mmCIF file of C-alpha atoms in Angstrom:
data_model
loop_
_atom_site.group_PDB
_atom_site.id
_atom_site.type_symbol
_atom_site.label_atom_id
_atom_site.label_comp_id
_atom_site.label_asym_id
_atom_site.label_seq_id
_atom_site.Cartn_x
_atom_site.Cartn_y
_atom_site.Cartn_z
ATOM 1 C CA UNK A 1 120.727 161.696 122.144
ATOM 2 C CA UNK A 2 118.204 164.073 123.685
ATOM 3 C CA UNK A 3 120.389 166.556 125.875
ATOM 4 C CA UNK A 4 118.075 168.616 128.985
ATOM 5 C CA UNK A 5 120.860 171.832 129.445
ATOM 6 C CA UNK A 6 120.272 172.910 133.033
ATOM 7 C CA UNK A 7 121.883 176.514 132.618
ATOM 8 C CA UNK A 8 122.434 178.278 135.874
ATOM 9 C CA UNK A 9 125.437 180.300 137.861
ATOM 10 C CA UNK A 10 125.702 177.416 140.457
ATOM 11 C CA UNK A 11 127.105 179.571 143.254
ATOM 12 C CA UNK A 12 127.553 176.695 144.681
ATOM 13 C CA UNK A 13 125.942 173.526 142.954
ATOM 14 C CA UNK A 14 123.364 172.033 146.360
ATOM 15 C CA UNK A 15 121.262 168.793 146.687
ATOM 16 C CA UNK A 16 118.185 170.922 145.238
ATOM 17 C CA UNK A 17 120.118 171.101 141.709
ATOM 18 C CA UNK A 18 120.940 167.538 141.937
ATOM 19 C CA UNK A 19 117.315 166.558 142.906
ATOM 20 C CA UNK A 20 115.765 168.381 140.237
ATOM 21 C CA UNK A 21 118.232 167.430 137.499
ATOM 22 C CA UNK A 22 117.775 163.466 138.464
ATOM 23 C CA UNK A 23 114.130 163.876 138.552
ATOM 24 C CA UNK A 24 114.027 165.499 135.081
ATOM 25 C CA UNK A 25 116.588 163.237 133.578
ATOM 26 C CA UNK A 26 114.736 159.862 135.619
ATOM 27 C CA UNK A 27 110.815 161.048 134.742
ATOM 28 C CA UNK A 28 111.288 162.361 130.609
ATOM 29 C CA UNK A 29 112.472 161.301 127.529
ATOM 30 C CA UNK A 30 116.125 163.118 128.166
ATOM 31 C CA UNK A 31 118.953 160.742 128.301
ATOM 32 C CA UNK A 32 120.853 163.234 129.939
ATOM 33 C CA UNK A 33 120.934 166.590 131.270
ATOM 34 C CA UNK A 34 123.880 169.101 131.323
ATOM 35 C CA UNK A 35 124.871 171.453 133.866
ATOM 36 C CA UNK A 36 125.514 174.447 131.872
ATOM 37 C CA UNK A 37 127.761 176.594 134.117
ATOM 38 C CA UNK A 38 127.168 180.318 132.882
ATOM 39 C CA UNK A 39 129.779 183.020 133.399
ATOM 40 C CA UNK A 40 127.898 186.078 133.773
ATOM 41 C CA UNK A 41 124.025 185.714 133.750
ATOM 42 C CA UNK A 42 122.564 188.711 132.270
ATOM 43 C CA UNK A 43 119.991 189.680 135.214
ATOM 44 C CA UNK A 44 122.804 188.505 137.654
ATOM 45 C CA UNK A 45 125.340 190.850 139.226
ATOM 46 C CA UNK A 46 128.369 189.665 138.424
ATOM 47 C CA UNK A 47 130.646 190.870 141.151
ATOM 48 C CA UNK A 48 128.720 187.476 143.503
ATOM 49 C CA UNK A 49 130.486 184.987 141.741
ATOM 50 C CA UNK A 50 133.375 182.479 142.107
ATOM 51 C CA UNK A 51 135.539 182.046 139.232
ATOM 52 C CA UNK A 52 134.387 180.195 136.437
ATOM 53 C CA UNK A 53 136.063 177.203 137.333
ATOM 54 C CA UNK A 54 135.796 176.799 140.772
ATOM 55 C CA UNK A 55 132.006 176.697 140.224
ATOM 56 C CA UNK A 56 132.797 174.510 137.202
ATOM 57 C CA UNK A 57 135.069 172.127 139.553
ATOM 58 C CA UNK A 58 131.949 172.375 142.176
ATOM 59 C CA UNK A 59 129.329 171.113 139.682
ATOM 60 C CA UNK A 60 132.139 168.054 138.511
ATOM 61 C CA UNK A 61 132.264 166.908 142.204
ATOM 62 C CA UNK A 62 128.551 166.890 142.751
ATOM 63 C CA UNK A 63 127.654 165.124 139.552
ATOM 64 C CA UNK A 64 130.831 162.699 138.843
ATOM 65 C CA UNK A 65 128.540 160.076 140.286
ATOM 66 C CA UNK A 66 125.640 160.220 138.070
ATOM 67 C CA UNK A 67 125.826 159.329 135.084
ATOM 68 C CA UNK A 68 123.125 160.738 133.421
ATOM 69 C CA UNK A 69 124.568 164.762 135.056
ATOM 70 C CA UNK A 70 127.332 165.933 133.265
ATOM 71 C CA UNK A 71 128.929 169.409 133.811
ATOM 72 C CA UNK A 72 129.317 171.258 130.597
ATOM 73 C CA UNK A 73 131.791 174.952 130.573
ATOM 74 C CA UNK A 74 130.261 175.557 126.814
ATOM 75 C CA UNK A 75 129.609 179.113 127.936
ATOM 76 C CA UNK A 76 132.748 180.270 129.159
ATOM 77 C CA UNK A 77 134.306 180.866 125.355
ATOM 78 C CA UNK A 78 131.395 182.274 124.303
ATOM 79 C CA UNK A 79 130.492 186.315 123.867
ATOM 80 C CA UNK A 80 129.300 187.784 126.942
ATOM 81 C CA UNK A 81 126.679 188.455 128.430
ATOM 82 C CA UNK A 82 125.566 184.788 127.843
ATOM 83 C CA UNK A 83 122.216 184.559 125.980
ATOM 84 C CA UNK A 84 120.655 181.148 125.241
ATOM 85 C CA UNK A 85 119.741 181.470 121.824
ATOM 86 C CA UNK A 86 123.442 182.001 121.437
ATOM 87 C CA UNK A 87 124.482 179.024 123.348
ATOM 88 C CA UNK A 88 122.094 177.009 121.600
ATOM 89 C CA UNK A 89 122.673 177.711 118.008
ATOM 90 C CA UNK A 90 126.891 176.912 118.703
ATOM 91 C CA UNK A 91 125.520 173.769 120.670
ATOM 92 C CA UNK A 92 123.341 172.682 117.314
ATOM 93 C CA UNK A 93 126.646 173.790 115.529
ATOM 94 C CA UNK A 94 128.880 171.828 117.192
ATOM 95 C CA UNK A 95 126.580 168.422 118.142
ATOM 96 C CA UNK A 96 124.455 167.823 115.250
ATOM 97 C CA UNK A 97 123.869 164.672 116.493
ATOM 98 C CA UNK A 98 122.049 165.911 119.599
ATOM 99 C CA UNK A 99 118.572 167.086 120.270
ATOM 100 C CA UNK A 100 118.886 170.144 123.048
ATOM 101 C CA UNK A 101 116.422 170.691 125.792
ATOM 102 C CA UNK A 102 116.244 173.560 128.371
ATOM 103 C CA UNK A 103 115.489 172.560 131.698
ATOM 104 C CA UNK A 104 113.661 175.948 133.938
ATOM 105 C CA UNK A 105 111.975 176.420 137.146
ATOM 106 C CA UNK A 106 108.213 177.804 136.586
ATOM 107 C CA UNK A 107 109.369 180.635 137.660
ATOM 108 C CA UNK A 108 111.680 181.129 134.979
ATOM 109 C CA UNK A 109 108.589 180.291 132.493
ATOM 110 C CA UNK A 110 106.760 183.031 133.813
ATOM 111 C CA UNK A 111 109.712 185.701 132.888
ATOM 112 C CA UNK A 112 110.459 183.451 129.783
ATOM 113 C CA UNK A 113 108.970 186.017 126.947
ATOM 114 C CA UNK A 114 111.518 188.384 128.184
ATOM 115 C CA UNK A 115 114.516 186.432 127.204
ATOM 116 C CA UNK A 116 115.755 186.805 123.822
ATOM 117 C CA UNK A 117 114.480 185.609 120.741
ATOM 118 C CA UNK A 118 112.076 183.092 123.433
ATOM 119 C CA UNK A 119 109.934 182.483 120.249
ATOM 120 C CA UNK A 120 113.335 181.032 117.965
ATOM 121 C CA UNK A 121 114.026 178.867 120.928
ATOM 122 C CA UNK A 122 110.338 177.277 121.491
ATOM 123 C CA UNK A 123 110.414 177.072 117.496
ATOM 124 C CA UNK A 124 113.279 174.613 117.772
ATOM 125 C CA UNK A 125 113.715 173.570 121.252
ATOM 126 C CA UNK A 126 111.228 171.397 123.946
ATOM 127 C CA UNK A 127 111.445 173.210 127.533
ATOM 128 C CA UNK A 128 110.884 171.300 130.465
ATOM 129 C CA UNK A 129 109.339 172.869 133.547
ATOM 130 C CA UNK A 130 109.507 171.854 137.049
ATOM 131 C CA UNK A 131 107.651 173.475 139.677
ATOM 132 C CA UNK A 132 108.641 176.582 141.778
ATOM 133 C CA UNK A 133 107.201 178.616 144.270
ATOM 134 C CA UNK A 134 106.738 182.549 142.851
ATOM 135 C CA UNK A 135 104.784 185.118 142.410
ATOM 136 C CA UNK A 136 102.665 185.941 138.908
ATOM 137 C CA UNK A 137 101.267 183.867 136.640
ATOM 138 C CA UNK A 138 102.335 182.061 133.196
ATOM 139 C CA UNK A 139 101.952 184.114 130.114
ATOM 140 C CA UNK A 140 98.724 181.977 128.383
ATOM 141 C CA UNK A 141 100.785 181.727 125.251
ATOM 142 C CA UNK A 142 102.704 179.026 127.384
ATOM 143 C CA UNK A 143 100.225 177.517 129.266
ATOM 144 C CA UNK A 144 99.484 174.233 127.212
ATOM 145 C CA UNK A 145 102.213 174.892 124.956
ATOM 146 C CA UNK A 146 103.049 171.998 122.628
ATOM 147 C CA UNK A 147 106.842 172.318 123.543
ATOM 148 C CA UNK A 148 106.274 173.183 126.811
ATOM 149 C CA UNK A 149 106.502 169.926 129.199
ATOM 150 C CA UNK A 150 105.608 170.314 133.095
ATOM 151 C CA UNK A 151 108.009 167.573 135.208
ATOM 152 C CA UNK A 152 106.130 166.308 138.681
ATOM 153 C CA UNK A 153 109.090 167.099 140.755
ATOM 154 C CA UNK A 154 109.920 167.998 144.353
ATOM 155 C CA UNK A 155 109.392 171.781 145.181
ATOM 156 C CA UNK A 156 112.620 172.633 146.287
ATOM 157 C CA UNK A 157 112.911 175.965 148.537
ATOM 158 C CA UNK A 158 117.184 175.844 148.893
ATOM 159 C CA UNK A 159 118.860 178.302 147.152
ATOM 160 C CA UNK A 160 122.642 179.338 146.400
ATOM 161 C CA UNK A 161 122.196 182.563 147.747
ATOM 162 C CA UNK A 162 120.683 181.233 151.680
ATOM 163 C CA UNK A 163 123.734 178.941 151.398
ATOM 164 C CA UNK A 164 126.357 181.684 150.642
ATOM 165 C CA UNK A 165 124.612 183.727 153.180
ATOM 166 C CA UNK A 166 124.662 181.120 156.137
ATOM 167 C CA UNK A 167 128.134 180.539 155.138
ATOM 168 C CA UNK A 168 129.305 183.905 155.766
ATOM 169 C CA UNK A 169 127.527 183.791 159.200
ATOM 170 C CA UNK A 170 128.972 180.791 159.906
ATOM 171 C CA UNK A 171 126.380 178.546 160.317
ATOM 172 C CA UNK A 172 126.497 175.027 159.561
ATOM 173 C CA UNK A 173 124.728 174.319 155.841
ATOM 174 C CA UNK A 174 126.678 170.901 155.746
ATOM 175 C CA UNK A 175 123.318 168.882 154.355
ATOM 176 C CA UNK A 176 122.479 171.225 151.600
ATOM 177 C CA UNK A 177 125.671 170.463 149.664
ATOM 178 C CA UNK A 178 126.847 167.552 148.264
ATOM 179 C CA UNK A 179 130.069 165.857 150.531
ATOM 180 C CA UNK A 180 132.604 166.261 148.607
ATOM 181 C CA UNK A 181 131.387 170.147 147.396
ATOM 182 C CA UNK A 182 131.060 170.709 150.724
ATOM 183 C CA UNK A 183 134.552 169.513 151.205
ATOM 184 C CA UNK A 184 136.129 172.109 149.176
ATOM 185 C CA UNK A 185 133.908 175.118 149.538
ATOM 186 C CA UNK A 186 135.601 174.236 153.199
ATOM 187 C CA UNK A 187 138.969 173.707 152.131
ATOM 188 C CA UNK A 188 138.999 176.973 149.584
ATOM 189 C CA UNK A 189 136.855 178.834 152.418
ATOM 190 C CA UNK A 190 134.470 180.353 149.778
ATOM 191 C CA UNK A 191 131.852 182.562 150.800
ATOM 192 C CA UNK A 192 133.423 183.415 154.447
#
């Protein structure tokens, strides 16, 4: 089975993570796509995030009915700060039987010869891109790259961090989220 891992803090999960994930999953050879929810990203600050498994429990609501999105918590007994070369290599480890994927925003591709080992994972892993509006431009060494595959997908502007903010001013973000995320970021009164 070919396995897209969409790694990300999901702080909360929103309809842009779900859009993107069902477009990449509906519009590639992955048969499914994993919602890898990291515990401490390392060029996050930590101190803006929900426990692990609140976000965890987030990203089960919003994807229970797909079933192609799955929410993975592979990261959260694995050394910290999370790298993906290190995720990756347990994942190969532990499902031999799967192929592994990463799913990124272009924006992460232009930032993605920072990360380590980048070349180890394009050695052994396709990456597949879907579009974001940033500033900069790809590294060439990408551009055209033979494990490099660019998704036609909707440019999504929402992000966790204009939802957490609206939140705490208490305005009404209702339609970003997913019902029944929305539901308990309510009932838990995260972000407030």
């Amino acid at each position: 089975m070919k396995i897209g891992l969409y790694f990300g803090s999901f702080n909360p999960i929103h309809i842009g993570h779900l859009v993107i994930a069902n477009q990449m999953v509906e519009n590639s050879d992955l048969d499914q796509i994993w919602f890898v929810v990291t515990p401490h990203n390392p060029f996050k600050k930590k101190n803006t995030l929900l426990d692990n498994f609140q976000r965890l429990e987030m990203v089960y609501r919003a994807t229970k009915d797909y079933v192609k999105l799955k929410p993975s918590d592979i990261e959260f007994n694995l050394p910290q700060p999370n790298y993906t070369i290190n995720t990756l290599t347990y994942l190969k480890e532990k499902h031999a039987d799967h192929k592994f994927s990463l799913i990124m925003g272009e924006d992460n591709l232009k930032g993605f010869h920072k990360w380590k080992n980048y070349e180890l994972i394009l050695e052994d892993h396709d990456i597949y891109v879907y579009p974001r509006i940033s500033e900069g431009a790809i590294e060439t060494r990408f551009d055209g790259h033979q494990k490099i595959h660019k998704v036609e997908a909707p440019i999504m502007e929402i992000s966790s961090t204009l939802i957490r903010n609206a939140i705490k001013k208490g305005k009404n973000i209702k339609p970003l989220l997913p019902e029944n995320v929305w539901e308990y970021l309510d009932e838990m009164n995260f972000y407030k």
